[in-house]
Amino acid sequence: MEHELETTRGIVSRLTDVEETLERSREEFSEQIKGTYRNASMAWQSMEQLERKTQHQDKQLRQVCEKLKEHDEQLDRLHAGQLELRDADISLEERIENIAETMEELEDSHDARDAQEDDHLARHNGRHLRRSSTSDTLRPNFPSGPLGPLGGGANPFDSHGHSQVGRPPVQGHGEGSALDGSLMPHLSRTPPLSARSMGAWTVHISLLPHARVPMPFERNTNAYQRCLSRGLHQMVAVHGRDAGSFIKAIEKAFGMFLRGRPWMPLQAKLCDAEPLQGLPMLRQLEASMVDSSYDHDFLRKNCAVCDSSGMIDSLYIAMRHDTISWHTLRHAPVFMEGLEAAWAYDPMLDTDPFDGDMAIDDRERPAAGEITTVLPSLAPPSSLKRSRTEMTRSNSFGAAAPPVDSEGTRVKRTCPAPPSSSILELRRRVERAA
């Protein structure tokens, strides 16, 4: 019995130890579970903070994108303003040239009037000398030798019979004085310093990619900026009013594209239709005028866009039989920086199927800006209607371009031009705003 009691006591003590161990393990597990819950709560809080930070960063990114868009718009406005300022500079230069030419015409008229006065004075002086030679024998008291600036044997009396003795010295003929001693300042005028006295003149010239274009490209379009970036629109100085000087200036300015191929000026007339008022309409010269002498008078009467004073404002030329493609212009040297964005892909312009082939000649490529060409595969075999290319060459205006009522009329615009009588005022407002 005692052995059984001891065994029972041992079992009870062991069970007690097991219960204590189980209680301690349960408490430890409870603490671990609580720590796990705390860690999970902290993780959720961190995720919430991360989400808030992400939302804040997204908001900041949106603000940055909006600011970048505003900066892009400001850059576009600055670029447009720069183009307006460039056009204003061209307009001012043209006005200065017009003023110089007007001054030259006034000087020419003064010179002609002076020449007439000189001839009149010479004839009057000749008659006076003949009268004095016949009356020398009647005036023995006057010396026959030199009398100061009057020269040897000159008559000491003026044309009215008054004595010249005691008067101030009188300048000879051609020095700006008359025989009666009155000064003529316009005869001693210094020659003009302007180059216009030698016949030099400047003009804005556009080399068009092909001769069939009905109107030049409007300003600020991709086509216009592409041509401007490669030098198809230039202010050209012509050192003479003969045809040789004009041809030499054209070859110097556009020789890289012409390469000795025949070219011709185009006839231009300002459009009087309401939507396109102020824009020039173009057409090729008549066959009888193509081989004419392209001097200043011919260009002013038949080809040029003139200002209100009748001076040449702008000219348009094109090759007679050849064209220029966008492919050629794209690979030409850059003439004006800052316009390369215009060479981005444009579905209306970039229709050359051989754009990647450098071996194809320009004669097989579509001309730059010629978007009205009908492909042979699409044209009906026996159509009675005119093609769109033929309609662009319709005889829609006269051969001559009379002077217009606007000064400094630009030929490329982004919007319909105002009436021709207010173009000068519009340009002045643009210059003041710039």
Coordinates of C-alpha atoms in Angstrom, one line a residue:
M1 CA 0.0 0.0 0.0
E2 CA 2.8 2.4 0.8
H3 CA 4.4 1.7 -2.6
E4 CA 1.1 2.5 -4.4
L5 CA 0.8 5.7 -2.4
E6 CA 4.3 6.8 -3.4
T7 CA 3.6 6.0 -7.0
T8 CA 0.4 8.0 -6.8
R9 CA 2.2 11.0 -5.2
G10 CA 4.9 10.8 -8.0
I11 CA 2.2 10.9 -10.7
V12 CA 0.4 13.8 -9.0
S13 CA 3.7 15.8 -8.8
R14 CA 4.5 15.1 -12.4
L15 CA 1.0 16.2 -13.5
T16 CA 1.4 19.4 -11.4
D17 CA 4.7 20.1 -13.2
V18 CA 3.1 19.4 -16.6
E19 CA 0.2 21.8 -15.7
E20 CA 2.7 24.5 -14.7
T21 CA 4.7 24.0 -17.9
L22 CA 1.5 24.2 -19.9
E23 CA 0.4 27.4 -18.2
R24 CA 3.8 29.0 -18.9
S25 CA 3.7 27.9 -22.5
R26 CA 0.2 29.3 -22.9
E27 CA 1.2 32.6 -21.5
E28 CA 4.2 32.7 -23.8
F29 CA 2.1 31.9 -26.9
S30 CA -0.4 34.6 -25.8
E31 CA 2.4 37.1 -25.7
Q32 CA 3.7 36.0 -29.1
I33 CA 0.2 36.3 -30.6
K34 CA -0.2 39.8 -29.1
G35 CA 3.2 40.8 -30.6
T36 CA 2.2 39.4 -34.0
Y37 CA -1.0 41.5 -33.9
R38 CA 1.0 44.6 -33.0
N39 CA 3.4 44.0 -35.9
A40 CA 0.5 43.4 -38.3
S41 CA -1.1 46.7 -37.1
M42 CA 2.1 48.6 -37.6
A43 CA 2.4 47.0 -41.0
W44 CA -1.1 48.2 -41.9
Q45 CA -0.3 51.7 -40.6
S46 CA 2.9 51.8 -42.7
M47 CA 0.9 50.7 -45.8
E48 CA -1.6 53.5 -45.1
Q49 CA 1.2 56.0 -44.8
L50 CA 2.8 54.7 -48.0
E51 CA -0.5 55.1 -49.8
R52 CA -0.9 58.7 -48.6
K53 CA 2.6 59.5 -49.7
T54 CA 2.0 57.9 -53.0
Q55 CA -1.2 60.0 -53.5
H56 CA 0.8 63.1 -52.5
Q57 CA 3.5 62.3 -55.0
D58 CA 0.9 61.6 -57.7
K59 CA -0.6 65.0 -57.0
Q60 CA 2.9 66.6 -57.2
L61 CA 3.5 64.9 -60.5
R62 CA 0.3 66.1 -62.0
Q63 CA 1.2 69.7 -60.9
V64 CA 4.6 69.3 -62.5
C65 CA 3.0 68.0 -65.7
E66 CA 0.7 71.0 -65.7
K67 CA 3.6 73.4 -65.2
L68 CA 5.5 71.7 -68.0
K69 CA 2.5 72.2 -70.3
E70 CA 2.3 75.8 -69.3
H71 CA 6.0 76.2 -70.1
D72 CA 5.5 74.5 -73.5
E73 CA 2.7 76.9 -74.3
Q74 CA 4.8 79.9 -73.2
L75 CA 7.6 78.6 -75.5
D76 CA 5.2 78.3 -78.3
R77 CA 4.0 81.9 -77.7
L78 CA 7.6 83.1 -77.6
H79 CA 8.4 81.3 -80.8
A80 CA 5.4 82.8 -82.5
G81 CA 6.4 86.2 -81.2
Q82 CA 9.9 85.7 -82.5
L83 CA 8.5 84.9 -85.9
E84 CA 6.3 88.1 -85.7
L85 CA 9.4 90.1 -84.7
R86 CA 11.3 88.6 -87.6
D87 CA 8.5 89.6 -90.0
A88 CA 8.4 93.1 -88.4
D89 CA 12.1 93.4 -89.0
I90 CA 11.7 92.5 -92.6
S91 CA 8.8 95.0 -92.9
L92 CA 11.0 97.7 -91.4
E93 CA 13.8 96.9 -93.7
E94 CA 11.5 97.1 -96.7
R95 CA 10.1 100.5 -95.4
I96 CA 13.6 101.8 -95.1
E97 CA 14.4 100.7 -98.6
N98 CA 11.2 102.3 -99.9
I99 CA 12.1 105.5 -98.1
A100 CA 15.7 105.4 -99.6
E101 CA 14.3 104.8 -103.0
T102 CA 11.9 107.7 -102.6
M103 CA 14.7 109.9 -101.5
E104 CA 16.7 108.8 -104.5
E105 CA 13.8 109.7 -106.9
L106 CA 13.6 113.1 -105.2
E107 CA 17.3 113.5 -105.7
D108 CA 17.1 112.5 -109.3
S109 CA 14.3 115.0 -109.9
H110 CA 16.4 117.7 -108.1
D111 CA 19.4 116.8 -110.3
A112 CA 17.2 117.0 -113.4
R113 CA 15.9 120.4 -112.3
D114 CA 19.5 121.5 -111.5
A115 CA 20.6 120.4 -115.0
Q116 CA 17.9 122.4 -116.6
E117 CA 18.8 125.5 -114.5
D118 CA 22.5 124.9 -115.4
D119 CA 21.6 124.9 -119.1
H120 CA 19.5 128.0 -118.7
L121 CA 22.3 129.8 -116.9
A122 CA 24.9 128.6 -119.5
R123 CA 22.7 130.0 -122.3
H124 CA 22.1 133.2 -120.3
N125 CA 25.8 133.6 -119.6
G126 CA 26.7 133.0 -123.3
R127 CA 24.4 135.7 -124.4
H128 CA 25.7 138.0 -121.7
L129 CA 29.3 137.4 -122.8
R130 CA 28.5 138.2 -126.4
R131 CA 26.9 141.4 -125.3
S132 CA 29.9 142.3 -123.2
S133 CA 32.4 141.6 -126.1
T134 CA 30.6 144.1 -128.3
S135 CA 30.5 146.7 -125.5
D136 CA 34.2 146.5 -124.5
T137 CA 35.2 149.2 -126.8
L138 CA 32.6 151.5 -125.3
R139 CA 34.1 151.1 -121.7
P140 CA 37.8 152.1 -121.9
N141 CA 38.0 153.0 -118.2
F142 CA 37.7 149.3 -117.0
P143 CA 40.8 147.2 -117.1
S144 CA 40.9 144.3 -119.5
G145 CA 43.0 142.1 -117.2
P146 CA 41.8 139.6 -114.6
L147 CA 39.4 141.0 -112.1
G148 CA 39.6 138.5 -109.2
P149 CA 37.3 135.5 -109.5
L150 CA 35.6 136.8 -112.6
G151 CA 38.6 135.7 -114.7
G152 CA 40.5 137.4 -117.5
G153 CA 38.5 139.7 -119.7
A154 CA 35.2 139.0 -117.9
N155 CA 32.4 141.5 -117.8
P156 CA 32.4 143.4 -114.5
F157 CA 28.7 144.0 -114.8
D158 CA 26.0 141.4 -113.9
S159 CA 23.1 140.4 -116.1
H160 CA 21.1 143.5 -115.0
G161 CA 23.9 146.0 -115.9
H162 CA 25.0 146.5 -112.2
S163 CA 28.6 146.8 -111.4
Q164 CA 30.4 143.8 -109.8
V165 CA 33.2 146.0 -108.4
G166 CA 33.3 146.0 -104.6
R167 CA 31.1 142.9 -104.3
P168 CA 32.2 139.7 -102.6
P169 CA 33.8 137.1 -104.8
V170 CA 31.3 135.2 -106.8
Q171 CA 31.7 131.4 -107.3
G172 CA 31.9 130.2 -110.8
H173 CA 29.2 128.2 -112.5
G174 CA 28.8 124.7 -111.1
E175 CA 29.9 125.6 -107.6
G176 CA 26.4 126.4 -106.3
S177 CA 26.1 130.1 -107.1
A178 CA 24.4 132.3 -109.7
L179 CA 25.9 135.2 -111.6
D180 CA 24.3 137.8 -109.4
G181 CA 26.1 136.4 -106.3
S182 CA 23.1 134.6 -104.7
L183 CA 24.0 131.2 -103.4
M184 CA 22.3 128.1 -104.7
P185 CA 22.8 125.4 -102.0
H186 CA 21.1 122.6 -103.9
L187 CA 23.9 122.8 -106.5
S188 CA 26.6 122.0 -103.8
R189 CA 24.6 119.1 -102.4
T190 CA 26.8 116.2 -101.4
P191 CA 26.1 113.0 -103.3
P192 CA 23.9 110.5 -101.6
L193 CA 25.6 107.7 -99.5
S194 CA 22.8 105.2 -100.1
A195 CA 23.6 102.2 -102.3
R196 CA 20.3 102.9 -104.1
S197 CA 22.1 105.6 -106.1
M198 CA 23.9 102.8 -107.9
G199 CA 20.6 100.9 -108.6
A200 CA 20.9 98.3 -105.7
W201 CA 17.6 97.1 -104.3
T202 CA 16.3 94.3 -102.0
V203 CA 13.3 92.1 -102.3
H204 CA 11.8 89.1 -100.4
I205 CA 12.0 86.1 -102.8
S206 CA 10.4 82.7 -102.3
L207 CA 11.7 79.7 -104.3
L208 CA 8.6 77.4 -104.6
P209 CA 9.1 73.6 -104.9
H210 CA 7.1 73.5 -108.1
A211 CA 5.7 75.9 -110.6
R212 CA 2.1 74.7 -110.4
V213 CA 1.4 75.9 -106.9
P214 CA -1.7 78.2 -106.9
M215 CA -0.7 80.0 -103.7
P216 CA 2.4 80.1 -101.5
F217 CA 2.4 78.2 -98.2
E218 CA 0.7 80.1 -95.3
R219 CA 3.0 81.4 -92.6
N220 CA 3.4 79.3 -89.4
T221 CA 2.3 76.1 -91.2
N222 CA 4.6 73.1 -91.3
A223 CA 5.2 73.4 -95.0
Y224 CA 6.2 77.1 -94.7
Q225 CA 8.5 76.5 -91.7
R226 CA 10.2 73.6 -93.6
C227 CA 10.9 75.8 -96.6
L228 CA 12.1 78.6 -94.3
S229 CA 14.4 76.4 -92.4
R230 CA 16.2 75.4 -95.6
G231 CA 16.4 78.8 -97.1
L232 CA 13.6 78.8 -99.7
H233 CA 12.4 82.2 -98.4
Q234 CA 15.1 84.9 -98.3
M235 CA 15.7 88.6 -98.4
V236 CA 17.9 89.0 -101.5
A237 CA 20.0 92.1 -102.4
V238 CA 20.2 92.8 -106.1
H239 CA 23.1 95.0 -107.2
G240 CA 21.5 96.5 -110.2
R241 CA 18.3 96.9 -112.1
D242 CA 19.2 95.0 -115.2
A243 CA 18.3 91.3 -115.8
G244 CA 21.9 90.1 -115.4
S245 CA 22.1 91.5 -111.8
F246 CA 18.8 89.9 -110.9
I247 CA 19.8 86.5 -112.3
K248 CA 23.2 86.6 -110.6
A249 CA 21.5 87.4 -107.2
I250 CA 19.0 84.5 -107.7
E251 CA 21.8 82.1 -108.6
K252 CA 23.8 83.2 -105.5
A253 CA 20.9 82.9 -103.1
F254 CA 19.3 79.6 -104.4
G255 CA 22.1 78.1 -106.5
M256 CA 22.2 75.1 -104.1
F257 CA 18.7 74.0 -105.2
L258 CA 18.7 75.4 -108.8
R259 CA 22.0 73.8 -109.8
G260 CA 22.0 75.5 -113.2
R261 CA 18.5 74.3 -114.1
P262 CA 16.2 76.8 -115.9
W263 CA 13.8 78.8 -113.7
M264 CA 11.3 81.6 -114.1
P265 CA 9.5 84.1 -112.0
L266 CA 5.8 83.5 -111.4
Q267 CA 3.0 86.0 -111.9
A268 CA 1.4 87.1 -108.6
K269 CA -1.8 88.9 -107.8
L270 CA -3.3 89.6 -104.4
C271 CA -6.5 87.7 -103.9
D272 CA -9.6 89.8 -103.3
A273 CA -11.9 87.0 -102.1
E274 CA -13.1 87.6 -98.5
P275 CA -11.6 84.4 -96.9
L276 CA -8.2 84.8 -98.6
Q277 CA -8.0 88.6 -99.0
G278 CA -4.4 89.8 -99.1
L279 CA -2.8 86.4 -100.0
P280 CA -1.1 86.3 -103.5
M281 CA -2.4 84.0 -106.2
L282 CA 0.3 82.6 -108.5
R283 CA 0.5 81.2 -112.0
Q284 CA 3.2 80.5 -114.5
L285 CA 4.3 83.1 -117.1
E286 CA 2.8 82.9 -120.5
A287 CA 5.0 81.2 -123.1
S288 CA 5.7 84.5 -124.8
M289 CA 7.1 86.0 -121.6
V290 CA 9.2 83.1 -120.3
D291 CA 12.3 84.0 -122.2
S292 CA 12.0 87.8 -121.6
S293 CA 14.6 89.9 -119.9
Y294 CA 13.9 89.7 -116.1
D295 CA 14.9 93.3 -115.4
H296 CA 13.4 95.5 -112.7
D297 CA 10.7 97.0 -114.9
F298 CA 9.6 93.6 -116.2
L299 CA 9.4 92.1 -112.7
R300 CA 7.5 95.1 -111.3
K301 CA 4.9 95.1 -114.1
N302 CA 4.4 91.4 -114.6
C303 CA 5.5 89.3 -111.6
A304 CA 6.0 91.2 -108.3
V305 CA 3.7 92.0 -105.4
C306 CA 4.1 95.8 -105.0
D307 CA 3.5 98.1 -102.1
S308 CA 1.3 101.2 -102.1
S309 CA 4.1 103.3 -103.6
G310 CA 4.6 100.9 -106.5
M311 CA 7.9 99.4 -105.2
I312 CA 8.5 95.7 -105.4
D313 CA 7.6 94.0 -102.1
S314 CA 8.0 90.2 -102.9
L315 CA 8.7 87.8 -105.8
Y316 CA 8.0 84.1 -106.3
I317 CA 10.2 81.9 -108.6
A318 CA 10.2 78.2 -109.5
M319 CA 12.0 75.9 -111.8
R320 CA 10.5 75.5 -115.2
H321 CA 10.7 71.8 -115.7
D322 CA 12.0 70.4 -112.3
T323 CA 10.6 70.1 -108.8
I324 CA 11.9 70.0 -105.2
S325 CA 10.8 67.2 -102.9
W326 CA 10.5 67.1 -99.1
H327 CA 13.2 64.4 -99.2
T328 CA 15.7 66.8 -100.8
L329 CA 14.8 69.6 -98.4
R330 CA 15.1 67.4 -95.4
H331 CA 18.7 66.4 -96.3
A332 CA 19.7 70.0 -97.3
P333 CA 21.8 72.1 -95.0
V334 CA 20.0 74.1 -92.3
F335 CA 19.5 77.7 -93.2
M336 CA 17.6 78.9 -90.2
E337 CA 17.8 77.2 -86.8
G338 CA 14.9 76.5 -84.4
L339 CA 12.4 75.1 -87.0
E340 CA 13.4 71.4 -86.9
A341 CA 10.1 70.6 -85.1
A342 CA 8.3 71.2 -88.4
W343 CA 10.0 68.1 -89.9
A344 CA 8.0 65.8 -87.6
Y345 CA 5.8 63.3 -89.5
D346 CA 2.8 65.0 -91.2
P347 CA 0.4 62.8 -93.0
M348 CA -0.6 65.6 -95.3
L349 CA 2.9 66.3 -96.4
D350 CA 5.0 63.2 -96.0
T351 CA 3.4 61.1 -98.8
D352 CA 6.7 60.1 -100.5
P353 CA 6.7 56.3 -101.0
F354 CA 10.4 56.4 -101.7
D355 CA 11.4 58.5 -98.7
G356 CA 13.9 55.9 -97.4
D357 CA 15.5 55.3 -100.8
M358 CA 18.4 57.7 -101.4
A359 CA 18.8 56.5 -105.0
I360 CA 15.5 57.8 -106.3
D361 CA 15.7 61.1 -108.2
D362 CA 13.5 64.1 -107.5
R363 CA 11.8 63.7 -110.8
E364 CA 10.2 60.4 -109.5
R365 CA 9.2 61.8 -106.1
P366 CA 6.1 64.0 -105.5
A367 CA 6.9 67.7 -105.3
A368 CA 6.9 69.3 -101.9
G369 CA 3.5 70.6 -101.0
E370 CA 1.8 69.0 -104.0
I371 CA -1.0 67.2 -102.3
T372 CA -3.6 67.5 -105.1
T373 CA -1.8 65.1 -107.5
V374 CA -4.1 62.2 -108.6
L375 CA -2.3 58.8 -108.6
P376 CA -2.5 57.0 -112.0
S377 CA -4.0 53.9 -110.4
L378 CA -6.8 55.9 -108.8
A379 CA -7.7 58.1 -111.9
P380 CA -10.6 56.9 -114.0
P381 CA -9.4 55.7 -117.5
S382 CA -11.8 57.9 -119.5
S383 CA -12.9 60.7 -117.3
L384 CA -14.5 63.8 -118.9
K385 CA -13.7 66.0 -115.8
R386 CA -10.6 67.9 -115.3
S387 CA -8.2 66.6 -112.7
R388 CA -7.6 68.6 -109.6
T389 CA -4.0 69.4 -110.7
E390 CA -5.5 71.0 -113.9
M391 CA -8.0 73.0 -111.8
T392 CA -5.1 74.5 -109.8
R393 CA -3.7 75.8 -113.0
S394 CA -6.9 77.5 -114.2
N395 CA -6.6 81.0 -115.7
S396 CA -8.2 82.8 -112.8
F397 CA -6.5 86.2 -112.9
G398 CA -4.8 88.6 -115.2
A399 CA -1.2 88.6 -116.3
A400 CA -0.1 91.8 -114.6
A401 CA 0.1 92.6 -110.9
P402 CA -0.8 96.3 -110.4
P403 CA 0.3 98.1 -107.3
V404 CA -1.8 97.4 -104.3
D405 CA -3.0 99.7 -101.6
S406 CA -1.0 98.2 -98.8
E407 CA 2.6 98.8 -97.7
G408 CA 4.8 95.9 -96.7
T409 CA 2.1 93.3 -97.5
R410 CA 3.4 90.0 -96.4
V411 CA 2.6 87.1 -98.6
K412 CA 2.3 84.3 -96.0
R413 CA -0.2 84.4 -93.2
T414 CA -1.7 82.1 -90.7
C415 CA -5.2 83.6 -90.9
P416 CA -7.2 85.6 -93.5
A417 CA -5.5 89.0 -94.1
P418 CA -7.4 92.2 -93.3
P419 CA -8.4 94.6 -96.2
S420 CA -5.4 95.8 -98.1
S421 CA -5.9 99.4 -97.0
S422 CA -5.3 98.4 -93.3
I423 CA -2.4 96.0 -93.6
L424 CA 0.1 98.7 -92.7
E425 CA -1.9 99.7 -89.6
L426 CA -2.1 96.0 -88.6
R427 CA 1.7 95.6 -88.9
R428 CA 2.2 98.7 -86.8
R429 CA 0.0 97.3 -84.1
V430 CA 1.9 94.0 -84.2
E431 CA 5.2 95.9 -83.8
R432 CA 3.9 97.9 -80.8
A433 CA 2.5 94.7 -79.2
A434 CA 5.9 92.9 -79.7

